[in-house]
Amino acid sequence: RPVYNKKACFDAFPFPDLNSAAGEEIGVLAEEIDERRRQVLAQHEDLTMTGLYNVRRRLQEGAELIGSERDLYDRGQVGLLHHLHQRLDQQVATAYGWRDGMTNQATLGALLELNRARRVQEERGEIQFLRPSYQAGRIKSSARAVQIEALLDRTSTRAPLPDAPAVLAGVLLEELRREGRPLQPLELARRFDGRIGRRKTDRIEQTLAILAVAGSVQRTDEGWFSPRRH
């Protein structure tokens, strides 16, 4: 039976360059996912992390949700979690310099090639640390921390505008909170994949108006914003 070994599995894993815009986005999305899950599980004591991700797996398989699955989907905000995970996957792919939507086999192949490239770099004394300030001082070597460019062409990926109203509301609220400044519907529309038209911006503005009624966002002459949370 396979046994996990930190030195062989984690220490040698070829992590992407996190000192980039994609790296910052990865951190923001990971924190949002963690916070969202904590809130859901705190509000509904009968829900579990396993249950949430079992339903998400059903979504990934394209299966129709029925009965208790639909209830768990609604109360567990699985649609929003699914969307956030999709965006996280896209940002990780961008950080690696990979195209979005690669198969598992292609991803493993790319990781293997990157691992080999990193090994060549490390033999020359150039090491890309995940946490340079912590790791560099623990290794007795003349190695210097560097950033190694990923092997594949970098591509910019954007998630599509969610169809479900509740998911769209959560995503827009997340964008406003992360930005920390007022944004116009057109600015928000540009952050999602697809053609930017009147229908798209109208959907965004209508959703923001609903969020405003709930007190989650406010509007100024400069655009919509989410008040700072305390």
XYZ file of N, CA and C in Angstrom:
690
model
N 0.841 -1.195 0.000
C 0.000 0.000 0.000
C 0.879 1.248 0.000
N 0.581 2.246 -0.853
C 1.391 3.471 -0.887
C 1.408 4.165 0.471
N 2.568 4.694 0.842
C 2.732 5.392 2.115
C 3.228 6.810 1.841
N 2.567 7.798 2.472
C 2.966 9.195 2.276
C 4.299 9.463 2.954
N 5.192 10.113 2.237
C 6.486 10.499 2.773
C 6.697 11.971 2.451
N 6.827 12.801 3.479
C 6.916 14.249 3.270
C 8.088 14.629 2.374
N 9.241 14.015 2.605
C 10.419 14.379 1.825
C 10.242 14.042 0.353
N 9.645 12.885 0.085
C 9.486 12.444 -1.301
C 8.289 13.103 -1.980
N 7.224 13.372 -1.209
C 5.980 13.868 -1.809
C 5.851 15.389 -1.759
N 6.011 15.972 -0.578
C 5.785 17.413 -0.435
C 7.026 18.225 -0.784
N 8.163 17.864 -0.179
C 9.374 18.659 -0.390
C 9.802 18.682 -1.853
N 9.541 17.594 -2.563
C 9.967 17.515 -3.966
C 8.882 17.966 -4.941
N 7.721 18.380 -4.420
C 6.623 18.752 -5.314
C 6.931 20.078 -6.004
N 6.761 20.150 -7.320
C 7.069 21.387 -8.057
C 5.927 22.403 -7.977
N 5.916 23.197 -6.919
C 4.875 24.204 -6.763
C 5.045 25.316 -7.799
N 3.956 26.028 -8.114
C 4.053 27.113 -9.103
C 4.660 28.366 -8.490
N 4.907 29.343 -9.334
C 5.383 30.644 -8.883
C 4.206 31.379 -8.246
N 4.282 31.612 -6.940
C 3.189 32.284 -6.241
C 3.436 33.777 -6.078
N 4.600 34.255 -6.512
C 4.887 35.690 -6.450
C 4.382 36.369 -7.715
N 3.082 36.266 -7.931
C 2.466 36.800 -9.140
C 1.027 37.163 -8.823
N 0.358 37.790 -9.802
C -1.054 38.131 -9.606
C -1.880 36.871 -9.389
N -1.554 35.812 -10.134
C -2.273 34.544 -9.964
C -2.037 33.983 -8.571
N -0.812 34.127 -8.060
C -0.512 33.640 -6.721
C -1.331 34.357 -5.664
N -1.473 35.671 -5.816
C -2.294 36.439 -4.880
C -3.752 36.006 -4.967
N -4.222 35.769 -6.177
C -5.612 35.351 -6.371
C -5.855 33.975 -5.761
N -4.868 33.101 -5.855
C -4.982 31.774 -5.250
C -5.210 31.902 -3.746
N -4.447 32.791 -3.109
C -4.604 32.996 -1.671
C -5.974 33.532 -1.306
N -6.458 34.496 -2.091
C -7.772 35.093 -1.828
C -8.878 34.053 -1.978
N -8.824 33.282 -3.060
C -9.858 32.277 -3.309
C -9.821 31.166 -2.266
N -8.626 30.739 -1.878
C -8.509 29.684 -0.870
C -9.113 30.138 0.454
N -8.856 31.389 0.830
C -9.420 31.917 2.073
C -10.937 32.035 1.979
N -11.438 32.445 0.812
C -12.883 32.577 0.628
C -13.565 31.212 0.719
N -12.961 30.200 0.113
C -13.519 28.848 0.178
C -13.544 28.356 1.622
N -12.441 28.563 2.325
C -12.363 28.116 3.715
C -13.402 28.828 4.579
N -13.528 30.139 4.401
C -14.493 30.910 5.192
C -15.924 30.488 4.877
N -16.211 30.281 3.586
C -17.564 29.893 3.179
C -17.935 28.545 3.784
N -17.026 27.595 3.753
C -17.306 26.269 4.317
C -17.527 26.344 5.824
N -16.710 27.132 6.502
C -16.855 27.271 7.949
C -18.228 27.848 8.301
N -18.656 28.859 7.544
C -19.949 29.484 7.805
C -21.090 28.498 7.596
N -21.023 27.754 6.503
C -22.081 26.795 6.185
C -22.177 25.713 7.259
N -21.049 25.156 7.654
C -21.055 24.082 8.641
C -21.460 24.587 10.020
N -21.167 25.867 10.302
C -21.576 26.437 11.586
C -23.082 26.694 11.619
N -23.645 27.073 10.470
C -25.078 27.370 10.394
C -25.931 26.109 10.354
N -25.384 25.033 9.807
C -26.150 23.788 9.644
C -25.351 22.633 10.250
N -25.657 22.297 11.482
C -24.880 21.290 12.197
C -25.019 19.894 11.598
N -26.078 19.667 10.809
C -26.269 18.339 10.226
C -25.460 18.138 8.948
N -24.859 19.217 8.430
C -24.062 19.097 7.212
C -22.615 18.755 7.559
N -21.952 18.081 6.635
C -20.550 17.712 6.822
C -19.746 18.104 5.589
N -18.434 18.226 5.771
C -17.560 18.549 4.652
C -17.644 17.465 3.577
N -17.687 16.210 4.028
C -17.786 15.099 3.075
C -19.067 15.197 2.261
N -20.167 15.542 2.928
C -21.438 15.666 2.227
C -21.406 16.761 1.179
N -20.803 17.903 1.522
C -20.707 19.013 0.573
C -19.962 18.587 -0.687
N -18.840 17.910 -0.490
C -18.008 17.575 -1.643
C -18.503 16.340 -2.395
N -19.326 15.524 -1.749
C -19.985 14.452 -2.494
C -20.975 15.038 -3.497
N -21.688 16.086 -3.072
C -22.625 16.746 -3.987
C -21.861 17.485 -5.080
N -20.749 18.094 -4.715
C -19.948 18.774 -5.741
C -19.441 17.770 -6.782
N -19.062 16.596 -6.338
C -18.627 15.577 -7.286
C -19.754 15.214 -8.250
N -20.982 15.166 -7.731
C -22.134 14.890 -8.593
C -22.288 15.988 -9.647
N -22.032 17.236 -9.240
C -22.086 18.343 -10.197
C -21.028 18.166 -11.278
N -19.833 17.793 -10.863
C -18.742 17.608 -11.818
C -19.048 16.491 -12.809
N -19.796 15.504 -12.347
C -20.160 14.381 -13.213
C -21.347 14.706 -14.106
N -21.972 15.873 -13.870
C -23.127 16.260 -14.673
C -24.398 15.545 -14.286
N -24.436 14.983 -13.080
C -25.610 14.234 -12.626
C -26.699 15.182 -12.133
N -27.932 14.744 -12.223
C -29.062 15.529 -11.725
C -29.189 15.319 -10.218
N -29.311 16.414 -9.490
C -29.438 16.332 -8.036
C -30.898 16.106 -7.664
N -31.128 15.152 -6.789
C -32.496 14.835 -6.384
C -32.571 14.694 -4.870
N -33.760 14.927 -4.321
C -34.015 14.689 -2.907
C -33.064 15.409 -1.979
N -32.402 14.644 -1.116
C -31.508 15.210 -0.108
C -30.308 15.911 -0.741
N -29.920 15.488 -1.934
C -28.796 16.135 -2.610
C -29.143 17.578 -2.955
N -30.349 17.808 -3.433
C -30.783 19.164 -3.761
C -30.856 20.019 -2.505
N -31.337 19.442 -1.412
C -31.410 20.174 -0.146
C -30.013 20.548 0.336
N -29.083 19.602 0.244
C -27.715 19.868 0.672
C -27.064 20.912 -0.235
N -27.373 20.846 -1.521
C -26.846 21.820 -2.484
C -27.274 23.234 -2.107
N -28.557 23.387 -1.763
C -29.092 24.708 -1.442
C -28.550 25.230 -0.116
N -28.676 24.436 0.934
C -28.260 24.907 2.256
C -26.743 24.993 2.386
N -26.040 24.127 1.682
C -24.582 24.114 1.769
C -23.885 25.056 0.812
N -24.667 25.810 0.015
C -24.094 26.747 -0.957
C -23.059 26.049 -1.844
N -23.397 24.823 -2.236
C -22.457 24.022 -3.023
C -22.210 24.647 -4.393
N -23.236 25.299 -4.951
C -23.049 25.946 -6.245
C -21.972 27.013 -6.193
N -21.984 27.813 -5.130
C -20.972 28.852 -4.973
C -19.601 28.237 -4.712
N -19.554 27.213 -3.859
C -18.280 26.536 -3.600
C -17.706 25.945 -4.891
N -18.585 25.368 -5.691
C -18.154 24.775 -6.961
C -17.551 25.845 -7.869
N -18.210 26.990 -7.934
C -17.706 28.084 -8.773
C -16.360 28.587 -8.259
N -16.228 28.746 -6.949
C -14.967 29.212 -6.375
C -13.838 28.223 -6.654
N -14.143 26.932 -6.569
C -13.124 25.919 -6.861
C -12.722 25.957 -8.335
N -13.680 26.204 -9.211
C -13.347 26.318 -10.632
C -12.395 27.483 -10.865
N -12.672 28.595 -10.217
C -11.794 29.760 -10.356
C -10.425 29.480 -9.756
N -10.397 28.763 -8.628
C -9.119 28.409 -8.012
C -8.302 27.527 -8.952
N -8.949 26.543 -9.569
C -8.254 25.670 -10.521
C -7.687 26.484 -11.686
N -8.459 27.455 -12.156
C -8.007 28.278 -13.274
C -6.791 29.116 -12.891
N -6.804 29.665 -11.679
C -5.677 30.486 -11.241
C -4.427 29.640 -11.003
N -4.610 28.426 -10.502
C -3.462 27.525 -10.332
C -2.856 27.198 -11.695
N -3.727 26.929 -12.676
C -3.236 26.654 -14.030
C -2.476 27.859 -14.578
N -3.002 29.055 -14.331
C -2.333 30.269 -14.794
C -0.980 30.439 -14.115
N -0.924 30.158 -12.807
C 0.340 30.286 -12.073
C 1.398 29.330 -12.622
N 0.963 28.150 -13.049
C 1.891 27.186 -13.638
C 2.229 27.537 -15.088
N 1.375 28.349 -15.713
C 1.575 28.639 -17.120
C 0.925 27.612 -18.019
N -0.088 26.920 -17.503
C -0.770 25.885 -18.267
C -2.079 26.415 -18.830
N -2.574 25.748 -19.851
C -3.892 26.088 -20.381
C -4.957 25.534 -19.437
N -6.101 26.180 -19.410
C -7.197 25.735 -18.550
C -7.851 24.495 -19.149
N -8.349 23.622 -18.283
C -9.089 22.457 -18.747
C -8.237 21.269 -19.135
N -6.983 21.214 -18.680
C -6.135 20.061 -18.988
C -6.666 18.811 -18.294
N -6.499 17.657 -18.923
C -6.916 16.396 -18.313
C -5.989 16.062 -17.150
N -6.434 15.141 -16.289
C -5.594 14.722 -15.166
C -4.265 14.148 -15.660
N -4.332 13.375 -16.745
C -3.116 12.762 -17.278
C -2.155 13.826 -17.800
N -2.697 14.829 -18.495
C -1.852 15.905 -19.018
C -1.239 16.715 -17.881
N -2.012 16.921 -16.820
C -1.504 17.661 -15.664
C -0.359 16.915 -14.996
N -0.527 15.608 -14.811
C 0.538 14.805 -14.206
C 1.794 14.820 -15.077
N 1.594 14.767 -16.394
C 2.733 14.813 -17.300
C 3.470 16.141 -17.217
N 2.705 17.240 -17.132
C 3.319 18.563 -17.033
C 4.063 18.726 -15.710
N 3.493 18.185 -14.623
C 4.167 18.241 -13.323
C 5.475 17.453 -13.350
N 5.456 16.314 -14.015
C 6.665 15.496 -14.115
C 7.758 16.242 -14.869
N 7.384 16.878 -15.982
C 8.365 17.627 -16.761
C 8.905 18.811 -15.965
N 8.024 19.481 -15.227
C 8.461 20.612 -14.416
C 9.375 20.141 -13.289
N 9.054 18.990 -12.715
C 9.901 18.426 -11.664
C 11.307 18.153 -12.193
N 11.384 17.623 -13.400
C 12.693 17.345 -14.006
C 13.464 18.636 -14.262
N 12.743 19.662 -14.720
C 13.398 20.949 -14.969
C 13.912 21.559 -13.667
N 13.113 21.446 -12.610
C 13.536 21.979 -11.316
C 14.780 21.240 -10.807
N 14.829 19.950 -11.049
C 15.986 19.176 -10.591
C 17.263 19.666 -11.264
N 17.173 19.937 -12.558
C 18.338 20.458 -13.283
C 18.764 21.794 -12.688
N 17.777 22.653 -12.391
C 18.075 23.952 -11.794
C 18.730 23.783 -10.424
N 18.202 22.858 -9.621
C 18.726 22.664 -8.267
C 20.142 22.107 -8.289
N 20.453 21.301 -9.304
C 21.817 20.782 -9.423
C 22.803 21.906 -9.723
N 22.287 23.019 -10.255
C 23.129 24.190 -10.496
C 23.123 25.137 -9.297
N 22.426 24.723 -8.225
C 22.383 25.547 -7.018
C 21.270 26.562 -6.996
N 20.289 26.413 -7.882
C 19.169 27.345 -7.936
C 17.905 26.625 -7.474
N 17.369 27.048 -6.339
C 16.206 26.378 -5.760
C 15.046 27.353 -5.647
N 13.885 26.930 -6.110
C 12.675 27.739 -5.945
C 11.954 27.253 -4.696
N 12.074 28.003 -3.625
C 11.423 27.635 -2.378
C 9.974 28.093 -2.378
N 9.126 27.306 -1.725
C 7.741 27.721 -1.550
C 7.665 28.849 -0.528
N 8.486 28.754 0.518
C 8.562 29.789 1.560
C 10.039 30.131 1.765
N 10.615 30.980 0.900
C 12.053 31.260 0.938
C 12.568 31.712 2.299
N 11.837 32.612 2.974
C 12.328 33.149 4.242
C 12.455 32.071 5.310
N 11.659 31.007 5.167
C 11.679 29.917 6.147
C 12.589 28.777 5.703
N 12.459 28.385 4.440
C 13.161 27.193 3.978
C 14.640 27.423 3.679
N 14.966 28.587 3.134
C 16.346 28.817 2.707
C 17.326 28.678 3.860
N 16.925 29.121 5.040
C 17.815 29.059 6.190
C 17.951 27.678 6.789
N 17.118 26.734 6.360
C 17.141 25.384 6.925
C 17.929 24.407 6.061
N 18.393 24.876 4.899
C 19.129 23.994 3.998
C 20.582 24.451 3.915
N 21.501 23.563 4.253
C 22.918 23.888 4.202
C 23.405 23.729 2.773
N 23.353 24.828 2.061
C 23.719 24.787 0.651
C 24.034 26.191 0.192
N 24.767 26.274 -0.898
C 25.048 27.582 -1.482
C 23.948 27.982 -2.443
N 22.864 27.210 -2.407
C 21.768 27.455 -3.343
C 21.142 28.813 -3.097
N 20.682 29.430 -4.148
C 19.984 30.699 -4.036
C 18.557 30.521 -4.540
N 17.633 31.205 -3.892
C 16.226 31.075 -4.262
C 15.954 31.854 -5.537
N 15.346 31.209 -6.514
C 15.004 31.866 -7.771
C 13.611 31.442 -8.182
N 13.062 32.162 -9.124
C 11.781 31.795 -9.704
C 12.047 31.179 -11.063
N 11.519 29.976 -11.289
C 11.727 29.270 -12.546
C 10.470 29.365 -13.384
N 10.608 29.804 -14.608
C 9.452 29.974 -15.477
C 8.867 28.621 -15.857
N 7.567 28.505 -15.824
C 6.901 27.258 -16.193
C 7.171 26.932 -17.650
N 7.019 25.661 -17.990
C 7.424 25.193 -19.307
C 6.443 25.524 -20.413
N 5.169 25.676 -20.065
C 4.163 25.874 -21.096
C 3.769 27.332 -21.198
N 3.183 27.706 -22.333
C 2.769 29.083 -22.550
C 1.725 29.492 -21.530
N 1.838 30.727 -21.052
C 0.867 31.235 -20.102
C -0.379 31.703 -20.848
N -1.524 31.432 -20.258
C -2.779 31.881 -20.846
C -3.626 32.510 -19.764
N -4.378 33.521 -20.137
C -5.273 34.181 -19.199
C -6.629 33.493 -19.239
N -7.125 33.096 -18.075
C -8.404 32.401 -18.021
C -9.362 33.161 -17.129
N -10.625 33.224 -17.551
C -11.660 33.873 -16.763
C -12.857 32.950 -16.672
N -13.486 32.949 -15.519
C -14.668 32.117 -15.324
C -15.872 32.772 -15.992
N -16.837 31.987 -16.453
C -18.052 32.565 -17.035
C -18.937 33.162 -15.952
N -19.822 34.055 -16.345
C -20.778 34.639 -15.407
C -21.750 33.544 -14.976
N -21.883 33.288 -13.663
C -22.762 32.208 -13.198
C -24.215 32.427 -13.620
N -24.912 31.343 -13.927
C -26.321 31.425 -14.307
C -27.233 31.531 -13.083
N -26.908 30.793 -12.033
C -27.756 30.775 -10.838
C -27.687 32.122 -10.118
N -28.825 32.756 -9.835
C -28.830 34.072 -9.181
C -28.074 34.102 -7.857
N -28.256 33.062 -7.026
C -27.593 33.049 -5.722
C -26.078 32.964 -5.875
N -25.638 32.162 -6.837
C -24.199 32.029 -7.074
C -23.630 33.337 -7.614
N -24.351 33.961 -8.541
C -23.908 35.235 -9.107
C -23.782 36.288 -8.016
N -24.756 36.335 -7.117
C -24.712 37.310 -6.024
C -23.476 37.096 -5.160
N -23.192 35.843 -4.834
C -22.024 35.553 -4.007
C -20.721 35.906 -4.693
N -20.648 35.640 -5.993
C -19.427 35.919 -6.746
C -19.192 37.427 -6.864
N -20.254 38.184 -7.148
C -20.115 39.638 -7.252
C -19.715 40.247 -5.912
N -20.302 39.747 -4.848
C -19.955 40.240 -3.516
C -18.490 39.952 -3.210
N -18.041 38.787 -3.614
C -16.636 38.415 -3.416
C -15.713 39.360 -4.185
N -16.082 39.682 -5.427
C -15.267 40.584 -6.248
C -15.164 41.968 -5.608
N -16.279 42.487 -5.123
C -16.280 43.820 -4.521
C -15.470 43.843 -3.232
N -15.597 42.801 -2.433
C -14.839 42.746 -1.180
C -13.342 42.655 -1.446
N -12.980 41.883 -2.451
C -11.561 41.726 -2.756
C -10.974 43.016 -3.326
N -11.749 43.709 -4.159
C -11.244 44.920 -4.802
C -11.076 46.059 -3.802
N -12.046 46.209 -2.893
C -11.933 47.246 -1.873
C -12.189 48.650 -2.370
N -12.795 48.791 -3.539
C -13.136 50.111 -4.084
C -14.391 49.980 -4.933
N -15.075 51.104 -5.202
C -16.293 51.024 -6.023
C -15.994 50.539 -7.439
N -16.884 49.711 -7.967
C -16.748 49.196 -9.328
C -18.063 49.386 -10.077
N -17.961 49.735 -11.339
C -19.131 49.841 -12.197
C -19.477 48.454 -12.748
N -20.750 48.223 -13.107
C -21.136 46.927 -13.676
C -20.278 46.518 -14.875
N -19.875 47.488 -15.697
C -19.056 47.168 -16.863
C -17.690 46.631 -16.442
N -17.111 47.222 -15.384
C -15.826 46.731 -14.880
C -15.956 45.297 -14.382
N -17.050 45.016 -13.699
C -17.278 43.660 -13.205
C -17.496 42.692 -14.363
N -18.221 43.132 -15.381
C -18.504 42.267 -16.530
C -17.221 41.836 -17.228
N -16.228 42.720 -17.270
C -14.964 42.401 -17.944
C -14.180 41.318 -17.223
N -14.553 41.013 -15.990
C -13.825 40.006 -15.212
C -14.332 38.590 -15.467
N -15.344 38.476 -16.317
C -15.912 37.164 -16.613
C -15.778 36.864 -18.100
N -15.707 35.590 -18.403
C -15.533 35.152 -19.777
C -16.787 35.446 -20.598
N -16.610 35.592 -21.893
C -17.752 35.793 -22.778
C -17.882 37.237 -23.248
N -18.793 37.428 -24.191
C -19.009 38.748 -24.776
C -19.602 39.704 -23.746
N -19.105 40.934 -23.761
C -19.614 41.955 -22.848
C -20.706 42.741 -23.566
N -21.943 42.527 -23.154
C -23.072 43.206 -23.771
C -24.024 43.764 -22.732
N -25.098 44.376 -23.223
C -26.075 44.995 -22.332
C -26.724 43.966 -21.408
N -27.010 42.798 -21.951
C -27.665 41.769 -21.142
C -26.795 41.362 -19.954
N -25.505 41.258 -20.198
C -24.581 40.845 -19.145
C -24.478 41.904 -18.054
N -24.303 43.158 -18.460
C -24.175 44.228 -17.470
C -25.492 44.464 -16.735
N -26.624 44.275 -17.427
C -27.927 44.433 -16.769
C -28.113 43.382 -15.674
N -27.719 42.144 -15.963
C -27.828 41.081 -14.954
C -26.991 41.419 -13.728
N -25.807 41.939 -13.976
C -24.923 42.300 -12.868
C -25.535 43.435 -12.051
N -26.061 44.453 -12.730
C -26.632 45.596 -12.008
C -27.886 45.192 -11.236
N -28.712 44.341 -11.809
C -29.909 43.873 -11.110
C -29.540 43.082 -9.855
N -28.504 42.263 -9.967
C -28.064 41.476 -8.813
C -27.486 42.376 -7.730
N -26.739 43.397 -8.141
C -26.185 44.343 -7.172
C -27.298 45.102 -6.452
N -28.366 45.416 -7.182
C -29.499 46.115 -6.565
C -30.150 45.246 -5.488
N -30.235 43.949 -5.747
C -30.793 43.026 -4.752
C -29.883 42.957 -3.529
N -28.579 42.909 -3.764
C -27.626 42.890 -2.657
C -27.697 44.183 -1.847
N -28.004 45.292 -2.534
C -28.116 46.573 -1.836
C -29.307 46.574 -0.886
N -30.411 45.964 -1.317
C -31.597 45.868 -0.458
C -31.273 45.073 0.803
N -30.425 44.060 0.643
C -30.033 43.227 1.784
C -28.968 43.897 2.644
N -28.447 45.041 2.178
C -27.436 45.761 2.942
C -26.022 45.266 2.728
N -25.828 44.385 1.743
C -24.500 43.815 1.510
C -23.605 44.734 0.689
N -24.209 45.573 -0.168
C -23.437 46.507 -0.985
C -24.103 47.873 -0.956
N -23.353 48.871 -1.365
C -23.871 50.231 -1.459
C -23.433 50.833 -2.782
N -24.128 51.894 -3.185
C -23.824 52.510 -4.472
C -23.442 53.969 -4.290
N -22.418 54.387 -5.018
C -22.003 55.782 -5.045
C -21.907 56.218 -6.505
N -21.533 57.463 -6.721
C -21.360 57.941 -8.095
C -20.238 57.193 -8.809
N -19.289 56.655 -8.026
C -18.146 55.958 -8.616
C -18.441 54.494 -8.906
N -19.526 53.974 -8.344
C -19.864 52.580 -8.586
C -20.375 51.890 -7.333
N -20.422 50.564 -7.405
C -20.905 49.749 -6.296
C -19.728 49.286 -5.448
N -19.948 49.191 -4.132
C -18.891 48.691 -3.259
C -19.512 47.950 -2.087
N -18.684 47.124 -1.455
C -19.116 46.378 -0.275
C -18.480 47.011 0.951
N -19.282 47.436 1.938
C -18.714 48.045 3.145
C -17.732 47.100 3.808
N -16.699 47.659 4.385
C -15.674 46.850 5.045
C -16.282 46.074 6.200
N -15.946 44.778 6.264
C -16.450 43.935 7.344
C -15.565 44.080 8.573
N -16.197 44.059 9.745
C -15.457 44.193 11.005
C -15.444 42.857 11.728
